[in-house]
């Protein structure tokens, strides 16, 4: 079963955010993950959505999401992420 991580992001420090973004792909590679989307909000069509940016990452399976998220390589970036942006990360399972 494929898994996705969706990040909802509000950037606080653009320079630190750029550094974080540049370093994340190297943490994904060992896990066979693929960055599917990095985007900025065009408009909210319905409801409320406070974040301005979104990221979608595809993983081979849910277990790999946990391994990536808990990996030393990614955890080393978490303090930088916290300084750079407010980020909500959610994982989803999908049959496709």
Backbone as a ProteinNet text record, in pm:
[ID]
protein_1_A
[PRIMARY]
XXXXXXXXXXXXXXXXXXXXXXXXXXXXXXXXXXXXXXXXXXXXXXXXXXXXXXXXXXXXXXXXXXXXXXXXXXXXXXXXXXXXXXXXXXXXXXXX
[TERTIARY]
84.3	0	89	67.3	141	102.2	194.2	166.1	210.8	142.4	175.6	191.7	284.8	296.1	257.2	162.6	121.5	159.2	232.3	273.4	200.2	138.9	74.5	165.1	203.3	316.5	282.4	327.1	327.9	471.2	533.7	674.5	690.1	786.4	818.5	948.6	1044.2	1175	1210.9	1193.2	1215.6	1356.5	1457.9	1594.6	1614.5	1568	1579.7	1491.1	1375.4	1287.8	1355.2	1421.8	1492.7	1602.7	1672.8	1776.5	1715.2	1609.5	1541.3	1494.1	1426.5	1375.2	1486.1	1601	1712.3	1772.2	1752.3	1813.5	1720	1590.3	1496.2	1513.1	1528.5	1536.6	1642.6	1755.4	1859	1813.7	1719.4	1667.5	1565.4	1504.8	1402.6	1462.5	1574.5	1633.4	1654	1711.6	1733.7	1605.3	1492.4	1365.8	1279.9	1331.3	1254.5	1134.8	1143.1	1032.9	1048.2	934.6	932.8	856.8	919.3	852.9	755.8	626.3	523.3	484	476.2	427.4	488.4	531.3	560	482.1	390.5	308.9	271.2	231.2	178.4	29.9	-44.4	-190.2	-231.4	-317.3	-374	-496.2	-587.1	-703	-773.1	-843.4	-923.6	-1061.2	-1102.2	-1230.2	-1346.3	-1316.3	-1421.8	-1358.4	-1421.8	-1372.4	-1258.4	-1184.7	-1073.7	-942.6	-840.2	-708.4	-603.1	-540.5	-449	-311.8	-270.6	-135.3	-124.8	-2.9	20.8	88.1	155.4	231.2	191	212.1	181.8	291.8	321.7	413.3	347.1	368	317.4	434.6	457.1	566	506.5	543.4	494.7	601	557.2	643.9	594.1	681.9	640.5	533.4	536.3	441.4	442.1	342.3	333.6	453.8	508.3	622.8	742.7	759.2	871	855.3	732.2	709.2	767.4	734.6	784.2	936.1	993.7	1140	1206	1151.3	1206.4	1192.1	1069.8	1044.7	1131	1156.8	1237.4	1387.1	1425.7	1567.2	1650.3	1774.4	1866.6	1878.8	1883.4	1899.2	1784.2	1660	1547.3	1536.5	1555.4	1543.3	1645.1	1759.8	1858.6	1804.2	1706.2	1647.8	1529.7	1476.6	1356.1	1376.7	1488.4	1505.4	1506.3	1569.7	1569.2	1428	1352.9	1214	1132	1150.3	1073.2	1103.7	1228.2	1265	1212.4	1205.2	1172.8	1023.2	942.3	800.5	717.7	589.5	492.6	448.5	465.3	440	352.9	246.1	164.6	192.3	244.4	271.9	170.8	105.4	6.8	38.6	32.5	54.4	-79.5	-90.1	-210	-172.2	-257.1	-239.2	-331.1	-283.2	-360.5	-338	-441.5	-428	-376.7	-359.4	-308.5	-180.2
-117.7	0	124.2	211	336.8	428.5	514.2	613	750.3	850	987.5	1067.3	1160.7	1260.5	1393.5	1459.2	1591.4	1689.7	1790.5	1896	2024.2	2082.5	2212.7	2312	2418.4	2499.9	2648.4	2717.8	2863.4	2906	2967.9	3006.5	3125.9	3114.3	3223.1	3293.4	3217.5	3270.5	3214.2	3293.3	3242.9	3187.5	3247.3	3198	3061.2	3045.7	2916.1	2812.3	2855.2	2762.5	2713.7	2801.5	2762.4	2661.3	2682.3	2587	2451	2451.8	2326.4	2252.5	2324.3	2262.7	2201.3	2266.1	2214.7	2087.7	2066.4	1952	1831.1	1851.2	1740.4	1630.1	1661.8	1553.5	1447.8	1485.4	1385.6	1291.7	1334.9	1246.2	1147.6	1180.8	1096.3	983.1	1011.6	917.5	776.5	758.7	621.6	541.5	608.7	542.5	521.4	554.6	536.8	629.1	743	838.8	937.1	990.8	1083.4	1209.6	1324.1	1451.8	1471.5	1472.3	1479.1	1623.1	1705.5	1842.5	1933	2047.5	2161.9	2276.4	2332	2437.5	2543.8	2658.4	2765.5	2779.3	2815.1	2823.1	2928.7	2888.4	2983.7	3050.4	2966.9	3019.7	2905.1	2938.8	2841.2	2839	2722.7	2711.1	2689.5	2630.4	2604.2	2587.3	2636.6	2618.9	2712.6	2674.6	2754.1	2680.1	2751.7	2691.5	2799.8	2795.8	2904.2	2896.7	2779.6	2764.8	2816	2853.5	2910.3	2813.6	2712	2619.6	2475.4	2388.5	2246.2	2165.1	2050.4	1953.6	1817	1736.5	1599.3	1508.5	1408.2	1312.5	1172.4	1094.2	956.7	860.6	763.5	660	523.3	424.1	290.1	228	261.4	201.2	282.1	261.2	336.9	316.8	197.3	171.6	257.2	279.3	360.2	506	553.4	690.6	705.2	611.4	618	609.9	520.8	507.4	636.1	697.8	825.6	933.1	947	1054.4	1040.2	917.9	893.2	882.4	889	874.2	990.2	961.6	1065.8	1177.9	1143.2	1244.5	1344.3	1294.7	1387.6	1457.1	1384.9	1445.2	1557.4	1547.8	1656.5	1786.1	1775.4	1894.1	1953.5	1880.8	1926	2060.3	2085.4	2216.8	2330.6	2307.9	2408.2	2430	2321.4	2331.8	2415.9	2393	2466.1	2615.1	2650	2791.4	2852.8	2771.9	2822.6	2838.2	2748.2	2747.8	2674.5	2703.7	2622.6	2513.9	2388	2277	2172.3	2134.4	2020.8	1910.1	1795.6	1679.7	1570.9	1519.6	1414.3	1303.7	1178.1	1067.8	1003.9	958.6	893.9	764.8	664.9	540.2	541.2	480.5	477.4	345.9	295.9	174.7	202.7	329.9	363.3	442.3
0	0	0	-94.5	-104.8	10.1	50.6	154.5	105.6	154.3	120.3	248.2	244.8	350.7	287.6	350.9	306.2	414.6	373.8	466.2	433.1	534.2	522.2	593.9	526.7	569.6	569.1	673.3	676.2	704.8	607.6	617.2	711	803.9	896.6	856.9	806	768.2	630.7	524.5	388.6	364.3	421.3	399.9	464.4	587.4	654.2	585.4	537.6	466.8	338.8	266.8	144.5	176.3	287.2	326.9	359.6	438.6	474.5	348.8	260.5	137	53.6	52.2	-28.6	30.7	160.7	228.6	242.7	229.9	247.2	142.1	13.1	-85.7	-55.6	-1.3	30.6	141.9	226	330.5	273.8	160.7	99.2	16.8	-47.3	-142.9	-88.4	31.6	80.3	101	108	138.7	14.9	-101.8	-224.8	-233.1	-165.9	-164.6	-280.8	-322.2	-435.4	-397.2	-421.2	-401.6	-517.4	-488.2	-591	-620.3	-515.9	-532.4	-427.4	-471.6	-384.6	-445.9	-370.1	-427.8	-327.3	-380.1	-297.4	-327.7	-225.9	-236.1	-338.2	-429.2	-523.3	-460.3	-408.4	-335	-263.5	-158.5	-85.1	-150.8	-197.3	-266.6	-171.5	-53.5	42.2	179.4	282.5	418.7	452.8	555.9	607.2	584.8	548.2	533	558	675.6	711.2	645.5	597.9	544.7	401.4	364.1	232	136.2	187.6	103.6	135.2	37.1	53.4	-11.2	49.9	-8.8	-2	-106.8	-110.5	-146.3	-62.1	-83.1	-86.6	-188	-200.7	-148.8	-68.3	-12.5	-56.8	-60.5	-101.8	-12.3	118.3	212	342.3	427.8	552.8	645.7	648.6	737.4	698.8	569.7	522.1	563.1	570.9	619.6	759.2	846.4	983.8	989.3	908.8	907.7	861.4	756.1	709.2	817	870.4	966.7	1091.4	1132.6	1252.4	1224	1097.1	1061.7	1116.6	1146	1194.5	1092.7	965.3	860.5	862.5	876.3	879.2	1014	1122	1254.5	1275	1208.5	1214.8	1155.4	1064.8	1001	1078.3	1172.9	1243.1	1314.8	1383.3	1444.4	1341.6	1227.8	1121.3	1069.8	1051.2	1005.4	1102.2	1232.6	1333.6	1331.4	1303.3	1292.1	1163.2	1058.4	925.9	900.5	959.6	924.3	1028.4	1027.1	1100.2	1002.2	1039.8	948	1016.9	950	990.4	890.4	937.9	852.8	885.2	781.9	798.9	700.8	746.3	652.4	618.9	495	443.5	374.9	383.2	310.4	189	81.5	-42.3	-114.8	-177.1	-256.1	-395.8	-430.2	-563.4	-555.3
[MASK]
++++++++++++++++++++++++++++++++++++++++++++++++++++++++++++++++++++++++++++++++++++++++++++++++

